Coordinates of C-alpha atoms (C1' of nucleotides) in Angstrom, one line a residue:
Chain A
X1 CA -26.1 -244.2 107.9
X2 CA -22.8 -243.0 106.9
X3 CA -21.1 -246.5 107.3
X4 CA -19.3 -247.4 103.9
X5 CA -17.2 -250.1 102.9
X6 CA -14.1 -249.2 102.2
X7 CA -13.1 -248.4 98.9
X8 CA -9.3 -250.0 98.7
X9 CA -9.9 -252.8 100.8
X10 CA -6.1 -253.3 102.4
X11 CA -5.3 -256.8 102.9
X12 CA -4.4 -257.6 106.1
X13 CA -1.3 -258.9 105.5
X14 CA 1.3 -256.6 106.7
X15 CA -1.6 -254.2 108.4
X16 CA -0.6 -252.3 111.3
X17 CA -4.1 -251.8 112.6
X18 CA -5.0 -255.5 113.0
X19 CA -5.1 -256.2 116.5
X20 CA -2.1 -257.7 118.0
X21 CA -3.7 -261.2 118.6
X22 CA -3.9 -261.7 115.1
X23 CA 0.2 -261.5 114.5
X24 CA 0.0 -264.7 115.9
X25 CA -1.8 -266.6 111.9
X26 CA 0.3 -267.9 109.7
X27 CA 0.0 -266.6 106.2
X28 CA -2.2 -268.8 105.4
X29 CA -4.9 -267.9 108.2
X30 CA -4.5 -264.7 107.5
X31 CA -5.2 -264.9 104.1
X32 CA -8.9 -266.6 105.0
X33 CA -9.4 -263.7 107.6
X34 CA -8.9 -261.4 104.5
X35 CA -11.3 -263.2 102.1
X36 CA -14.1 -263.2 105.0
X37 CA -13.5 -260.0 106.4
X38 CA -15.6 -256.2 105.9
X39 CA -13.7 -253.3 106.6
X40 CA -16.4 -250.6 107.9
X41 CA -15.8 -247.0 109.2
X42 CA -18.2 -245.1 111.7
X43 CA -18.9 -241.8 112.7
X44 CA -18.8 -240.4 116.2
X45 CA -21.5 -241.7 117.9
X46 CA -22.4 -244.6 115.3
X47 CA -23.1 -247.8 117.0
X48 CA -20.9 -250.3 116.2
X49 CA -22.4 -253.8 117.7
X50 CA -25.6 -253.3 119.3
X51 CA -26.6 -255.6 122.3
X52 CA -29.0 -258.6 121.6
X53 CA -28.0 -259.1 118.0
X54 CA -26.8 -261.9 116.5
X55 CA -22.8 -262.4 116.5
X56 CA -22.3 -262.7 112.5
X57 CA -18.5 -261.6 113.3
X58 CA -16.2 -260.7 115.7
X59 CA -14.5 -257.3 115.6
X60 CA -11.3 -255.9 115.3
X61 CA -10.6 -251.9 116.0
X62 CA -7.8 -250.7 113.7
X63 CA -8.4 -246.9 114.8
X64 CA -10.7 -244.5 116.4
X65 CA -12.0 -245.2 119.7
X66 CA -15.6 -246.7 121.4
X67 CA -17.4 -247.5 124.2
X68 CA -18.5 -250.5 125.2
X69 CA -21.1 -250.8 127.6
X70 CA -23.9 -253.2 128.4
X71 CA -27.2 -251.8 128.6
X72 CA -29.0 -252.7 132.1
X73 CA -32.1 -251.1 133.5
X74 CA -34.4 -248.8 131.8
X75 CA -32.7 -247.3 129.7
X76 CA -29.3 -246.8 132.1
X77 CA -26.0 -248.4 130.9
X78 CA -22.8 -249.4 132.4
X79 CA -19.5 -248.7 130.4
X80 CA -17.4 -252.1 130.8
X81 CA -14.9 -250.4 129.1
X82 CA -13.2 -248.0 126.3
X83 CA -12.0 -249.9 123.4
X84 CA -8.8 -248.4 121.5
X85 CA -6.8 -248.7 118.0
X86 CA -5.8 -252.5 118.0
X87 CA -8.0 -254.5 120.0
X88 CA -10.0 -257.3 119.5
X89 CA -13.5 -257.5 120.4
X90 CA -15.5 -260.8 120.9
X91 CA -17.2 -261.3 124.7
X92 CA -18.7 -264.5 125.8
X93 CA -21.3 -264.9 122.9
X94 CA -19.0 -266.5 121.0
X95 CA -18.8 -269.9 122.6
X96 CA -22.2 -268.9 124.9
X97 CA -25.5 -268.2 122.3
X98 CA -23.8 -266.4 119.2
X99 CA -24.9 -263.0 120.6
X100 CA -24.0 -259.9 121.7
X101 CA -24.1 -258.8 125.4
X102 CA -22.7 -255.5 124.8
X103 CA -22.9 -252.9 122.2
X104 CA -20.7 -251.0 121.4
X105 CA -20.9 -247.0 120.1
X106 CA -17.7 -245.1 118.0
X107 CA -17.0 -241.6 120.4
X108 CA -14.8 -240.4 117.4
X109 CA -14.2 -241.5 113.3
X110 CA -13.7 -245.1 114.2
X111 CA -12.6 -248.0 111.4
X112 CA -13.5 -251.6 112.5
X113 CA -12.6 -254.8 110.8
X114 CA -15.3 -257.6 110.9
X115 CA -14.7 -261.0 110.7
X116 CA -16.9 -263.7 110.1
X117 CA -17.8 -266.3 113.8
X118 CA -17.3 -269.4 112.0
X119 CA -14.0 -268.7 110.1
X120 CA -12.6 -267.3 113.8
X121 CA -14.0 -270.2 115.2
X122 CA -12.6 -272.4 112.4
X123 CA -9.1 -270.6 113.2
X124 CA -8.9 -270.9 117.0
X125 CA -9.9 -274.6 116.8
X126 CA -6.6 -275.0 114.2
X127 CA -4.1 -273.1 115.6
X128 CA -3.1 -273.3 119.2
X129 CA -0.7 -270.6 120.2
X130 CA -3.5 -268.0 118.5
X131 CA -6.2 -269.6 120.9
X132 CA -4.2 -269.4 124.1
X133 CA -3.4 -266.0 123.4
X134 CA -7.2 -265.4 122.6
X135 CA -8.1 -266.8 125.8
X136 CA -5.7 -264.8 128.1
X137 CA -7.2 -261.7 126.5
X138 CA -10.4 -262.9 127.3
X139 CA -9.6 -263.6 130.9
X140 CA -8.2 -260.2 131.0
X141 CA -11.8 -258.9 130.5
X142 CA -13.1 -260.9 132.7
X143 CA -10.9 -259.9 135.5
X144 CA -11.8 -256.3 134.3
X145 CA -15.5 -257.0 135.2
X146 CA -14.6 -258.5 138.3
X147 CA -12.4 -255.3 139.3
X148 CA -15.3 -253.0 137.9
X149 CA -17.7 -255.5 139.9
X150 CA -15.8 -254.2 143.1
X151 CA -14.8 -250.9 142.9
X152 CA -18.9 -250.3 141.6
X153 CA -20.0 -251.6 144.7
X154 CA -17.2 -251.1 147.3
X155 CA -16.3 -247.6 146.7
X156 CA -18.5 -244.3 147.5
X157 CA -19.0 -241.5 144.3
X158 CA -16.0 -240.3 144.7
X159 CA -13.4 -242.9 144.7
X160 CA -15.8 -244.0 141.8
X161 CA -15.0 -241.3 139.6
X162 CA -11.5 -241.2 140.7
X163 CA -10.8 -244.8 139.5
X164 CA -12.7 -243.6 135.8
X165 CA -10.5 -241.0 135.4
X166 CA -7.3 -242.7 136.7
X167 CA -8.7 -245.8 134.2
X168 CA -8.6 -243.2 131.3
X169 CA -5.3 -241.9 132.1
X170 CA -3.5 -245.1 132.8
X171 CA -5.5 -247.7 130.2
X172 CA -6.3 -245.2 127.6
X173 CA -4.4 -242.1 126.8
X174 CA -1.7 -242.9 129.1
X175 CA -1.0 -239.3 130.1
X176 CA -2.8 -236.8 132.3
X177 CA -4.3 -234.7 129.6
X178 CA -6.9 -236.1 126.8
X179 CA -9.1 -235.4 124.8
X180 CA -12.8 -235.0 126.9
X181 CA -14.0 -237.6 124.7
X182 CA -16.5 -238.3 127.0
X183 CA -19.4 -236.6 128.0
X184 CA -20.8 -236.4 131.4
X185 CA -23.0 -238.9 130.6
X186 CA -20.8 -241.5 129.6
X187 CA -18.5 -240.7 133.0
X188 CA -21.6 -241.4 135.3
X189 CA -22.0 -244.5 133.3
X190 CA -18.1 -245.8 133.7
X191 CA -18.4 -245.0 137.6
X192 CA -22.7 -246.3 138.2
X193 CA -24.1 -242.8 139.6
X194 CA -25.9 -239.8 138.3
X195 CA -25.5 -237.3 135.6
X196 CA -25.7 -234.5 138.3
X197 CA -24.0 -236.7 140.9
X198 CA -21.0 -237.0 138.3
X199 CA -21.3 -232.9 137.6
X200 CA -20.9 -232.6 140.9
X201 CA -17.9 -235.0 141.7
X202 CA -16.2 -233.3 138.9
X203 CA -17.0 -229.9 140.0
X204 CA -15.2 -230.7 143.6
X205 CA -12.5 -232.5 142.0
X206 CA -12.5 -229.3 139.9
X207 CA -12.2 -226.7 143.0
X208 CA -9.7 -228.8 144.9
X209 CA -7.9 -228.3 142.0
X210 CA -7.2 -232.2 141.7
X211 CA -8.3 -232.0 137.7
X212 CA -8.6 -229.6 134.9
X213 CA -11.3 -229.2 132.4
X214 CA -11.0 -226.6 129.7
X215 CA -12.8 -227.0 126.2
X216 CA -13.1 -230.2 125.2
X217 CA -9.3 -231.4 127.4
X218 CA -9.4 -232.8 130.5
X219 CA -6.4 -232.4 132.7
X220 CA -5.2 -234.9 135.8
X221 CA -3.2 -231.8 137.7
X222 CA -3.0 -233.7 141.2
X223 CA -2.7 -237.4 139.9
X224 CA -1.4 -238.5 143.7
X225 CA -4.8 -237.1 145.3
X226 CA -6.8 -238.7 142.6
X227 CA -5.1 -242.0 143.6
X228 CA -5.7 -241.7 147.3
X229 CA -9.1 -240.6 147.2
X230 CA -9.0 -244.2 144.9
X231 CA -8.0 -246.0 147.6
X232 CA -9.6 -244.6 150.4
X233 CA -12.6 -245.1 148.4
Chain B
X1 CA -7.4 -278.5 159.5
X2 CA -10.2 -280.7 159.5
X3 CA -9.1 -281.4 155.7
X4 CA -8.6 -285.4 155.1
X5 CA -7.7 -287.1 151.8
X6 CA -10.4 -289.2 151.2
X7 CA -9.6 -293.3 152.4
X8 CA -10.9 -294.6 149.7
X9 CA -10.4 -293.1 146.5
X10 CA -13.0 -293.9 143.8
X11 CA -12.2 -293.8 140.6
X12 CA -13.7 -291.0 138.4
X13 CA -14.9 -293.7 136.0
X14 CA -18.1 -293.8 136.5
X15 CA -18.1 -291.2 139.7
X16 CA -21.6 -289.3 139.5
X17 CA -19.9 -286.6 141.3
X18 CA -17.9 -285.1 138.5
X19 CA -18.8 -282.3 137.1
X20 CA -21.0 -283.0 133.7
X21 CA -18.4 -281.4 132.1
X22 CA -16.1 -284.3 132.3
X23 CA -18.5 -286.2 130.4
X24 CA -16.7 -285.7 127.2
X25 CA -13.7 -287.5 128.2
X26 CA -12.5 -290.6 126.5
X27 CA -11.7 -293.3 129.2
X28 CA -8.0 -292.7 128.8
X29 CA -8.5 -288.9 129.6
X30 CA -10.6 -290.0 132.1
X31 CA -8.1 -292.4 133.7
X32 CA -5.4 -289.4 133.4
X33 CA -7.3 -287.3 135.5
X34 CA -8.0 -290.2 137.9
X35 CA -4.2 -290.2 138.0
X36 CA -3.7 -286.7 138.5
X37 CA -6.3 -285.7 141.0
X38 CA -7.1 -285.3 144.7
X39 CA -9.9 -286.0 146.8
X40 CA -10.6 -283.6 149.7
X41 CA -13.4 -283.3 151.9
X42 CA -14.1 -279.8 154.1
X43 CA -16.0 -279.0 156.9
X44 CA -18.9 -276.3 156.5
X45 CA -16.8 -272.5 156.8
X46 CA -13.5 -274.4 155.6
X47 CA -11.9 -272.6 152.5
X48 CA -11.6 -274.4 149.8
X49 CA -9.5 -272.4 147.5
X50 CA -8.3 -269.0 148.9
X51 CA -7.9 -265.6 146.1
X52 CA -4.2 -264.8 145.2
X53 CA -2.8 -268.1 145.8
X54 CA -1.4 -270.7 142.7
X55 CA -3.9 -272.3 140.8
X56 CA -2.0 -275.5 141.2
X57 CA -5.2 -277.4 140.8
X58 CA -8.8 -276.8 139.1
X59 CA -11.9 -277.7 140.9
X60 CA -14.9 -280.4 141.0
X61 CA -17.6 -279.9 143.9
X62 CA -18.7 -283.2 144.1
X63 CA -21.5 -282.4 147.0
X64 CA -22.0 -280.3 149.6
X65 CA -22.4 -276.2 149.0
X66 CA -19.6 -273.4 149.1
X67 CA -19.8 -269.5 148.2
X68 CA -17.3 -268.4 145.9
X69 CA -16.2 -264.4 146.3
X70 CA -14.5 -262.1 145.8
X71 CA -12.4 -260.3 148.8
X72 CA -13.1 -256.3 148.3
X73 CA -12.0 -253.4 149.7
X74 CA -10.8 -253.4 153.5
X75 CA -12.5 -256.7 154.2
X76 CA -15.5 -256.6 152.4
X77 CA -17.1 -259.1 150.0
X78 CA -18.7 -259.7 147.0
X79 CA -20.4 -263.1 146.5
X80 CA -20.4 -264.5 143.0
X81 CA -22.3 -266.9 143.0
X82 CA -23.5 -270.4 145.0
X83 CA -21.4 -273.7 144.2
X84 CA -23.8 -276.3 144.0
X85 CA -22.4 -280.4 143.5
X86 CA -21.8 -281.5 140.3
X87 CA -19.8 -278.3 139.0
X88 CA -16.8 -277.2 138.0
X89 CA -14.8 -274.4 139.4
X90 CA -11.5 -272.6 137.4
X91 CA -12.0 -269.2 136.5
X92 CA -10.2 -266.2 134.5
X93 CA -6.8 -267.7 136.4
X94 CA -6.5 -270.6 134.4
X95 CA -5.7 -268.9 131.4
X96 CA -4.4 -265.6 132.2
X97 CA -2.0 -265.2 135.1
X98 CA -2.2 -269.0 137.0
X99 CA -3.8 -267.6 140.1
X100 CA -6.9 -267.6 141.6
X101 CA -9.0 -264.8 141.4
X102 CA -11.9 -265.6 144.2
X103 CA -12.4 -267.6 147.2
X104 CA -14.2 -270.5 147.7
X105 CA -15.6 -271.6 151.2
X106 CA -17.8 -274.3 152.0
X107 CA -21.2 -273.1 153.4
X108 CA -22.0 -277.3 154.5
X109 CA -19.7 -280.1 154.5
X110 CA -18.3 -280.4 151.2
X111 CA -16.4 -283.1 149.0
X112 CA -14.0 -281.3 146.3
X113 CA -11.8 -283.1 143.5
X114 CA -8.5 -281.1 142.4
X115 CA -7.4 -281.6 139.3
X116 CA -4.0 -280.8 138.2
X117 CA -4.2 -277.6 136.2
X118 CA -1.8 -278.4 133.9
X119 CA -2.9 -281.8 133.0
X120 CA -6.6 -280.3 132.4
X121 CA -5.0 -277.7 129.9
X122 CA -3.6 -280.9 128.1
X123 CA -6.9 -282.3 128.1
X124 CA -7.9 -279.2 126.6
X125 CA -5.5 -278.6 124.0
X126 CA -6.4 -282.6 122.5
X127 CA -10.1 -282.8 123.0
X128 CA -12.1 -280.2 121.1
X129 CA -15.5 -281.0 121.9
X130 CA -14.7 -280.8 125.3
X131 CA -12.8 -277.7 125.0
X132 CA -16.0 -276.2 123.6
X133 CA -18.2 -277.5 126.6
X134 CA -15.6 -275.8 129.0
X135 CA -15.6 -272.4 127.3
X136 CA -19.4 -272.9 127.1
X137 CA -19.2 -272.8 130.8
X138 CA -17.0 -270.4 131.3
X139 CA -18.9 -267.6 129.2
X140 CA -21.8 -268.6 131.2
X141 CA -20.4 -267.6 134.1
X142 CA -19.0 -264.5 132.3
X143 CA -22.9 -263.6 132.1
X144 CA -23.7 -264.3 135.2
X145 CA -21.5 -261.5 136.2
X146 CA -22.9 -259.4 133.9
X147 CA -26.1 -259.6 135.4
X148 CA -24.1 -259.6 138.9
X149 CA -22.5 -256.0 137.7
X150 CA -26.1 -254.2 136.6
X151 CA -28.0 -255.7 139.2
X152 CA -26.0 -254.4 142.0
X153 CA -25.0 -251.2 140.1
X154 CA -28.6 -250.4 139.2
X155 CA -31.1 -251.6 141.7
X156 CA -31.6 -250.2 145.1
X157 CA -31.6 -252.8 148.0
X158 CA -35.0 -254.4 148.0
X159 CA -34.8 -255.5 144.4
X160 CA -30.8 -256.5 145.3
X161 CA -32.1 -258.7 148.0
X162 CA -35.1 -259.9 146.3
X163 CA -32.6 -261.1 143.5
X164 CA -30.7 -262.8 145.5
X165 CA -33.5 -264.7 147.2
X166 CA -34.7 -265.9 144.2
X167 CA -31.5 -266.5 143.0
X168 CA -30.9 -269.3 145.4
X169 CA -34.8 -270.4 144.7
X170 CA -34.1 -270.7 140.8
X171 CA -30.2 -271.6 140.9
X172 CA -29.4 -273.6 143.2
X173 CA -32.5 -275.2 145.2
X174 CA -34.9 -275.1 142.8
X175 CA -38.1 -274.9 145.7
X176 CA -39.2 -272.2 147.3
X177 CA -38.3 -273.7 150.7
X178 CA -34.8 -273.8 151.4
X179 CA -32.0 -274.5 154.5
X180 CA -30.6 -270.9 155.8
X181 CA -26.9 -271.7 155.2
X182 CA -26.2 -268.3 154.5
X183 CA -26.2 -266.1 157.2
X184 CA -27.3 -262.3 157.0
X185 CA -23.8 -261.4 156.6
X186 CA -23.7 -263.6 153.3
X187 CA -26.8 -262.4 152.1
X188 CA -25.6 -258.7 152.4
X189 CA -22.3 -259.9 150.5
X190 CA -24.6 -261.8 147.9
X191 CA -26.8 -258.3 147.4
X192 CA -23.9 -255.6 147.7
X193 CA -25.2 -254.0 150.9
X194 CA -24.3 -253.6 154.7
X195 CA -25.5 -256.7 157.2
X196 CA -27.7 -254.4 159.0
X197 CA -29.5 -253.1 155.8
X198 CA -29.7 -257.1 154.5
X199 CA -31.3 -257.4 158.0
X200 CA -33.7 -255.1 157.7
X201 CA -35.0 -255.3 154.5
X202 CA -35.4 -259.3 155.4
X203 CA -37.6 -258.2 158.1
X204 CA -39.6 -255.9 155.8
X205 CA -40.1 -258.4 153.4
X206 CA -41.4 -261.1 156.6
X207 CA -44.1 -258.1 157.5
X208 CA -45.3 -258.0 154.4
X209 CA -45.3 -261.2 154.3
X210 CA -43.1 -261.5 151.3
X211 CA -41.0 -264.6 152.7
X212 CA -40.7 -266.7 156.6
X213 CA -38.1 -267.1 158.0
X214 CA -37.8 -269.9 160.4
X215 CA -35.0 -271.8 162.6
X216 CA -32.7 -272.3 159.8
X217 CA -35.1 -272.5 156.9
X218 CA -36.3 -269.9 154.6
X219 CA -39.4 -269.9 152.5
X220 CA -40.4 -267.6 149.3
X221 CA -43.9 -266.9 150.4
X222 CA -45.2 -264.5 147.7
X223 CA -42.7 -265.6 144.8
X224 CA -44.9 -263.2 142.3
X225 CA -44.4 -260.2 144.6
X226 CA -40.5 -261.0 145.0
X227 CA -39.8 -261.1 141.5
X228 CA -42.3 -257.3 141.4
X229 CA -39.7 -256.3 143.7
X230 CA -37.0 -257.5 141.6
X231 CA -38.2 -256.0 138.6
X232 CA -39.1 -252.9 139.6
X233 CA -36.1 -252.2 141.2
Chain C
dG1 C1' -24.5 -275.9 183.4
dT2 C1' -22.2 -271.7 183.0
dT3 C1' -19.5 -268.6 180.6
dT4 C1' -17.9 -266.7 176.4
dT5 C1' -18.3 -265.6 172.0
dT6 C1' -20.5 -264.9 167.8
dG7 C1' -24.3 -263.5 165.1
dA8 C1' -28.8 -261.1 164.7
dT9 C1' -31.6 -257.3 165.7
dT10 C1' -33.0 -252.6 166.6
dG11 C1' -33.5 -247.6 166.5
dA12 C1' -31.2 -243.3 166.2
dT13 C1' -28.4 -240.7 163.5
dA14 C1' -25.3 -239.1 159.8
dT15 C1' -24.1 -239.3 155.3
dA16 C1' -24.4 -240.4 150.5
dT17 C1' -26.9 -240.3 146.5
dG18 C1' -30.7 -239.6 143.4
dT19 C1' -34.4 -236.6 141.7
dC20 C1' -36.5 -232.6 140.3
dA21 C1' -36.9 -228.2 138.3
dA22 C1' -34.9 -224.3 136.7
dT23 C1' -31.1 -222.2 134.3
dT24 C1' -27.1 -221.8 131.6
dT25 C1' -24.0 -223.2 128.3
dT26 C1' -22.7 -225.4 124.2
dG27 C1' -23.0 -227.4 119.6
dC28 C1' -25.2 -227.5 115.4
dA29 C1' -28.0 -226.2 111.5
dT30 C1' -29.9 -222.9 109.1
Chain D
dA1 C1' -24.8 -214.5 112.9
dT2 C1' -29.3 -216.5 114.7
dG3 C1' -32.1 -219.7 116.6
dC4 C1' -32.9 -224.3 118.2
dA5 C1' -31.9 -228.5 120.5
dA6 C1' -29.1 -231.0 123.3
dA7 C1' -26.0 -231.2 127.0
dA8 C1' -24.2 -229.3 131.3
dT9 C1' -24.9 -227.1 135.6
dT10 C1' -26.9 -225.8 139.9
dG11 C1' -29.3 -225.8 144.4
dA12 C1' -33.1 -227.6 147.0
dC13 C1' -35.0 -231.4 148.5
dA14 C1' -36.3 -236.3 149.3
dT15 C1' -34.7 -240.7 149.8
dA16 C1' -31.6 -244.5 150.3
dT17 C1' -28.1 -246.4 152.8
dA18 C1' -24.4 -246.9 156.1
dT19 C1' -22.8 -246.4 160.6
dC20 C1' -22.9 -246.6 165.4
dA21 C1' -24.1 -248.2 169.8
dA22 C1' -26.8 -250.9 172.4
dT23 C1' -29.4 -255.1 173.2
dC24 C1' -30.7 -259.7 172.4
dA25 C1' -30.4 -264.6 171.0
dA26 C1' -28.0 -268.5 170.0
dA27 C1' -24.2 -271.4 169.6
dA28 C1' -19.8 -272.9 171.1
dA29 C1' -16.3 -273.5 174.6
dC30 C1' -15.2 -274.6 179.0

DNA sequence: GTTTTTGATTGATATATGTCAATTTTGCAT
DNA sequence: ATGCAAAATTGACATATATCAATCAAAAAC
């Protein structure tokens, strides 16, 4: 394990990388998130949360970037979604059974703040502003899942893939060329097919010349297409 | 509209149609959502609530049965779940955007209390232990989607159908004989597939003895081999 | 009671998708 | 660089699933 605390524990007063959510404590909450708080970093490909476990503490991703996904059938997994720099992470374990239904795995160098259940809890149940805003981030994911839920069933391989990519452009990166953080693997599990039906969707997308992929950069060339083959599922 | 306001408006003190839920309520919370509520009864295929529209009002099924979906893609469905009496019905809208994100129809003739959204949130904000209870619920529904999302995602039809068979068996009528209120349409919407292919795999399942179908009743034969079928995929 | 409409059923067919096995490429460690 | 292991790719094939069109049954409207 290459996990490490971190040497010079910043406080999180005044930190950039605390997600948003949490500009909403007043000094003095913030200063109890900082006295029950770890500050970890993980490798690519470290997992994070794992599924199952108990929920100790909720997370907060100050930089990198993961996957969350939950992990279903034999051994296949569905990617709910990609996590980036500033967001919280909690999912309905916290006011469910105190577990995790997801895990959650670093795809680059990825620093993560954890902070202890009961002092969150402790928080939310003070301060009302920070709970509203904690819930309407929460219903956000939800609506997500329903959205996934849809387009999962609803929409044929292609529109599937479509909508991942179109989801990493728009959510993610927010321009047409990134990073191909992802392996093929992890596309067919963000659109529920194949490896080889996902090597093949790609390859098409590929030859219609709708997308580019050189090494290790992924290029949206013909966004417009990629939308309509979206829609028309 | 077949809709009436009910003549004779009981009081929800004491009412053993609310949702459990509202069991946490002090009498003066109690009487404040007497004051702020409506009584409605609807006829079976009425909707209840339809998606997009204001969430003006949260929701008590106080008997009857209703389906609560999602509307798709070009007029397809996905079924959440079953709304049995005795629960409560709000959803990701309540906190995030004020709308409703599914709609509810009754499957039988149904009684339905609305309560005025914002007078719940009130209730909310002042009553912590009943907050609690609420997001309790919530998250559980949160799961259920979860399982909604692999299940559909990762199972072919037979173990889609089978699950939603014994869904109804362990969720909502708790014996393995039950009324068909849902019609093969629902069940395909229930199992993510095409009403021909809910149809068909129905009949399989009747060959082989699996379940009987009868004039308006349905009856889990061979439980053990349904739940085979579920797990195996 | 008859007509009309809706829902259920069926089989034939086309398409979508997964699986398998073989091959190639890539990344990584020595 | 070299070799090894993992990931990506490919095409052939089997299977799952949707679609279509036609028929049948049942319920609702007249």
């Amino acid at each position: 394990m290459s996990e490490y605390f971190e040497k010079t524990p910043r406080s999180c007063q005044g930190c950039q990388s605390l997600s948003s959510l949490f500009s909403l404590l007043s000094k003095k909450e913030l200063q109890l998130v900082d006295a029950n708080k770890v500050h970890v970093n993980f490798k690519a490909g470290e997992t994070i949360k794992k599924q199952g476990t108990f929920m100790s503490h909720v997370l907060s991703v100050n930089s990198g970037l993961a996957k969350l996904y939950i992990e279903g059938i034999e051994g296949r997994f569905a990617i709910l979604r990609i996590v980036k720099p500033t967001s919280f992470i909690g999912g309905p374990g916290i006011y469910f059974d105190q577990r995790h239904h997801f895990t959650v795995t670093a795809l680059i160098d990825s620093s993560v703040c954890f902070i202890d259940l009961q002092i969150f809890k402790e928080i939310l149940r003070g301060n009302q502003a920070f709970a509203e805003e904690f819930l309407k981030d929460f219903s956000r994911d939800v609506l997500a899942v329903y959205n996934r839920l849809i387009y999962l069933t609803q929409k044929q391989m292609p529109g599937r893939m479509a909508d991942a990519l179109l989801y990493l452009f728009d959510e993610i990166f927010q321009q047409p060329r990134f990073p191909m953080i992802l392996s093929r693997f992890d596309l067919a599990d963000l659109s529920a097919m194949s490896r080889e039906s996902a090597v093949k969707i790609l390859r098409d997308f590929q030859k219609e010349g709708l997308i580019r992929i050189s090494d290790h950069e992924m290029e949206l060339v013909d966004e417009d297409a990629l939308r309509k083959i979206s829609r028309i599922g």
